[in-house]
Short mmCIF file of C-alpha atoms in Angstrom, two decimals:
data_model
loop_
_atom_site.label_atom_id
_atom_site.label_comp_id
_atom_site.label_asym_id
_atom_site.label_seq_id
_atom_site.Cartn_x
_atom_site.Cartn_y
_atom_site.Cartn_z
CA UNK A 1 70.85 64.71 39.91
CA UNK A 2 71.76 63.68 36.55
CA UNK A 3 69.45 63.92 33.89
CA UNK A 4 66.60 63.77 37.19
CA UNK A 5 65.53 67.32 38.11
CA UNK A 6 64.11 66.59 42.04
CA UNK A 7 60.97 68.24 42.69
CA UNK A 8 59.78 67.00 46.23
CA UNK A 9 60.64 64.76 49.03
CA UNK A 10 58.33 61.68 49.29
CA UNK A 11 59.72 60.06 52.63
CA UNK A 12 62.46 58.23 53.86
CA UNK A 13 64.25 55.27 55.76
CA UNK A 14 66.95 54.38 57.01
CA UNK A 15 68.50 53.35 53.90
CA UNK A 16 67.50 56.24 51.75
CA UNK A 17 65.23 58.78 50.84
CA UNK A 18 62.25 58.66 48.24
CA UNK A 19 62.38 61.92 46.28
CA UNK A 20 59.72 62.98 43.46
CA UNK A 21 61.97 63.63 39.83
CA UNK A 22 61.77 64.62 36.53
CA UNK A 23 63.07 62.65 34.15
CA UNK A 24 64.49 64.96 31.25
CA UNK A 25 65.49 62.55 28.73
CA UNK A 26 62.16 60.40 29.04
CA UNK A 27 60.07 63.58 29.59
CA UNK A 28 58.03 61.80 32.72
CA UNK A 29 57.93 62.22 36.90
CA UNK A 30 59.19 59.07 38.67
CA UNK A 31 60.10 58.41 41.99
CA UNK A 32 64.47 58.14 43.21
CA UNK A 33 64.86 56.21 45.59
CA UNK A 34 67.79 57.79 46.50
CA UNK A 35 70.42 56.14 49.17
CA UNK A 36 71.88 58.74 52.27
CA UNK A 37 75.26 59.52 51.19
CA UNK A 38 78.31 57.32 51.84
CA UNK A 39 75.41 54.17 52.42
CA UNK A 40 77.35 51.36 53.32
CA UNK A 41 78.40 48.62 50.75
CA UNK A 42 75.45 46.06 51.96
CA UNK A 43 72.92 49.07 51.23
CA UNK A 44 73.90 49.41 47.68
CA UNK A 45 73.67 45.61 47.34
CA UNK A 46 70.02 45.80 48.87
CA UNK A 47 69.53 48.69 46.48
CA UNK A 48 70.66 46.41 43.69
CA UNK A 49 68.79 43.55 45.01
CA UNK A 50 65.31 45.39 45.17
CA UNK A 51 65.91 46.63 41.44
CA UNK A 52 66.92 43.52 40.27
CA UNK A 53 64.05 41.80 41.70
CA UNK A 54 61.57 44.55 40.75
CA UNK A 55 62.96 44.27 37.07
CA UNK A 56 62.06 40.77 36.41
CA UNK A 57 58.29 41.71 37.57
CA UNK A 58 56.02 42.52 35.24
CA UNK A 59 52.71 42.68 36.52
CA UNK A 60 49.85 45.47 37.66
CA UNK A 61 50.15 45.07 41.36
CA UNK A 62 53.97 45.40 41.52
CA UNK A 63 55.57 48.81 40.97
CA UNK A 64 57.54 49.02 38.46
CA UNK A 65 61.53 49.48 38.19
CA UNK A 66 63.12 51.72 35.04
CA UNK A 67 66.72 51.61 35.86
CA UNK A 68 69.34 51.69 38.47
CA UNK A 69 72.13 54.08 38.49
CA UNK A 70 75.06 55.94 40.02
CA UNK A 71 75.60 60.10 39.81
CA UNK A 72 78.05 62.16 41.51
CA UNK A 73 78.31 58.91 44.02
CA UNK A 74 74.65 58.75 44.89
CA UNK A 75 73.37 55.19 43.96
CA UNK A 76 69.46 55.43 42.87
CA UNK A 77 66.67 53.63 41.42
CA UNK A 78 64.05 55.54 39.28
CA UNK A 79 60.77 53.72 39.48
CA UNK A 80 57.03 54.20 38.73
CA UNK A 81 55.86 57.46 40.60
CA UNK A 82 52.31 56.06 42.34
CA UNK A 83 50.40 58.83 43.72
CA UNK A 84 48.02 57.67 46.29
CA UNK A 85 48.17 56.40 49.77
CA UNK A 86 49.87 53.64 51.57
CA UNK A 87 47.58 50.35 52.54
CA UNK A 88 48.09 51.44 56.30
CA UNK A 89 47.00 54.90 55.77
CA UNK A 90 43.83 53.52 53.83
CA UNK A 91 42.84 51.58 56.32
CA UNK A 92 42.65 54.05 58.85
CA UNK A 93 39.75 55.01 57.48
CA UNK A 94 36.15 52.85 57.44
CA UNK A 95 35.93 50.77 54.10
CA UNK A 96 33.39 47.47 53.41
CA UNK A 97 34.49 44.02 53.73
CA UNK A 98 34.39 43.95 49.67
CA UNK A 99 36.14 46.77 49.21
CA UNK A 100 38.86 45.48 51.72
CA UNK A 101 38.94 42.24 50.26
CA UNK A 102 39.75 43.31 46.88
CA UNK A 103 42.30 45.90 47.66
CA UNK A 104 44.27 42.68 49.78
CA UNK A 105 43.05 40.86 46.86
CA UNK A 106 45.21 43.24 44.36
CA UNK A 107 48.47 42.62 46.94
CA UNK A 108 47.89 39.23 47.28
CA UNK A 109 48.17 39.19 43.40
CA UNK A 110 51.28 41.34 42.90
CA UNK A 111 53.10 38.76 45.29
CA UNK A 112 52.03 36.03 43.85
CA UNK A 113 53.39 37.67 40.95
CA UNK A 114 56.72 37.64 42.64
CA UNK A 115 56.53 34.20 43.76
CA UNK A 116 56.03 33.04 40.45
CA UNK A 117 59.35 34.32 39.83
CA UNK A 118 60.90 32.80 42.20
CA UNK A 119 61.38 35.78 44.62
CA UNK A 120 59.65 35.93 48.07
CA UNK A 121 59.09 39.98 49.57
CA UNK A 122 59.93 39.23 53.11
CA UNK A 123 58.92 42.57 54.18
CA UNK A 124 55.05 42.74 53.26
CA UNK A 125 53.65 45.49 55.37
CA UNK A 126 50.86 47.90 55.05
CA UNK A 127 53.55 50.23 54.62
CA UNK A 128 55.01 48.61 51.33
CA UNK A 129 51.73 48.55 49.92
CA UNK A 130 50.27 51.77 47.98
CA UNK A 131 46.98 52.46 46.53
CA UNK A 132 47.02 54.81 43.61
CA UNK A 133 44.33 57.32 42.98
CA UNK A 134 42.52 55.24 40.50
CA UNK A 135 42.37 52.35 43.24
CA UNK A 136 45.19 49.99 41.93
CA UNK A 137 46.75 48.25 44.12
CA UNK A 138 50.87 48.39 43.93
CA UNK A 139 53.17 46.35 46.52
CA UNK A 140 56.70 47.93 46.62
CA UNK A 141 60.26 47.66 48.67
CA UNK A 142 61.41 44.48 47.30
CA UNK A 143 64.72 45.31 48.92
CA UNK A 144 65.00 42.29 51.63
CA UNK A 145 63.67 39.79 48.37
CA UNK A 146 65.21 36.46 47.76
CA UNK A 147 65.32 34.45 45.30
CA UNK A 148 64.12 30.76 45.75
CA UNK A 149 63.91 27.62 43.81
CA UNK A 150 61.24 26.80 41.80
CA UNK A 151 60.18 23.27 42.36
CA UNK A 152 56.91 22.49 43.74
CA UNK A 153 55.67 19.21 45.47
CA UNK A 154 54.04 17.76 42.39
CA UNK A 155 57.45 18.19 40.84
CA UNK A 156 59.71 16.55 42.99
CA UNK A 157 57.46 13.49 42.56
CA UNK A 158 57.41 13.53 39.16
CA UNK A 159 61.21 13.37 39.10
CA UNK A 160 61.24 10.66 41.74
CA UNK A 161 59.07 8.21 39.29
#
């Protein structure tokens, strides 16, 4: 696909597929998130959306975005490749209430990240929530994200004064 060489499936959606690829030109794996051929024109805009969003985040707890792009008709963005384990297949297993709390602790950080830019996830699952091998805590699929206004309380006082 382009200068991406797949390797592997990773799972998909009903938008897309996540595929495991090898970027030639910047000699690292990342993950294509790849949409099912002839998506529909508000599926490239959520594409667009989520990349968009993603790209404005810079933080440890949000995965993060390296481009968008278009070959042969298939719309993709190439992101950070996390290899671990979703948040809802972590759980299944028995963990201590401090090792819990600081792995929701790591999420609850990567959208605060996001709210601090003005975007709110609006799909916050255990599913869009991965833990990579070193523990690190990455929250994902910003694809139903919005943007809001920035104005909290104390400022809409202050510009009442």
């Amino acid at each position: 696909m382009g200068r991406f060489l797949i390797l592997d499936t990773l799972g998909s959606g009903g938008m897309g597929v996540v595929r495991e690829a090898y970027d030639r030109t910047l000699d690292r794996t990342v993950a294509l998130k790849v949409l099912h051929p002839g998506g529909a024109k508000q599926h490239r805009a959520r594409l667009l959306r989520e990349a968009q969003a993603l790209a404005r985040l810079s933080h440890p707890s949000v995965v993060q975005v390296y481009e968008i792009g278009t070959v042969d008709e298939d719309t993709f963005i190439a992101m950070e490749l996390v290899r671990g384990q979703t948040l809802r297949e972590w759980a299944r297993e028995p963990h201590s209430w401090r090792e819990t709390v600081e792995v929701y602790l790591q999420a609850g950080e990567g959208l605060a990240a996001a709210h601090a830019e003005g975007l709110v996830h609006r799909d916050f699952k255990p599913d869009n929530c991965i833990i990579g091998e070193g523990g690190r805590v990455r929250v994902l699929d910003f694809g139903l994200a919005r943007e809001v206004e920035l104005s909290s309380r104390e400022e809409r006082v202050g510009l009442e004064d």
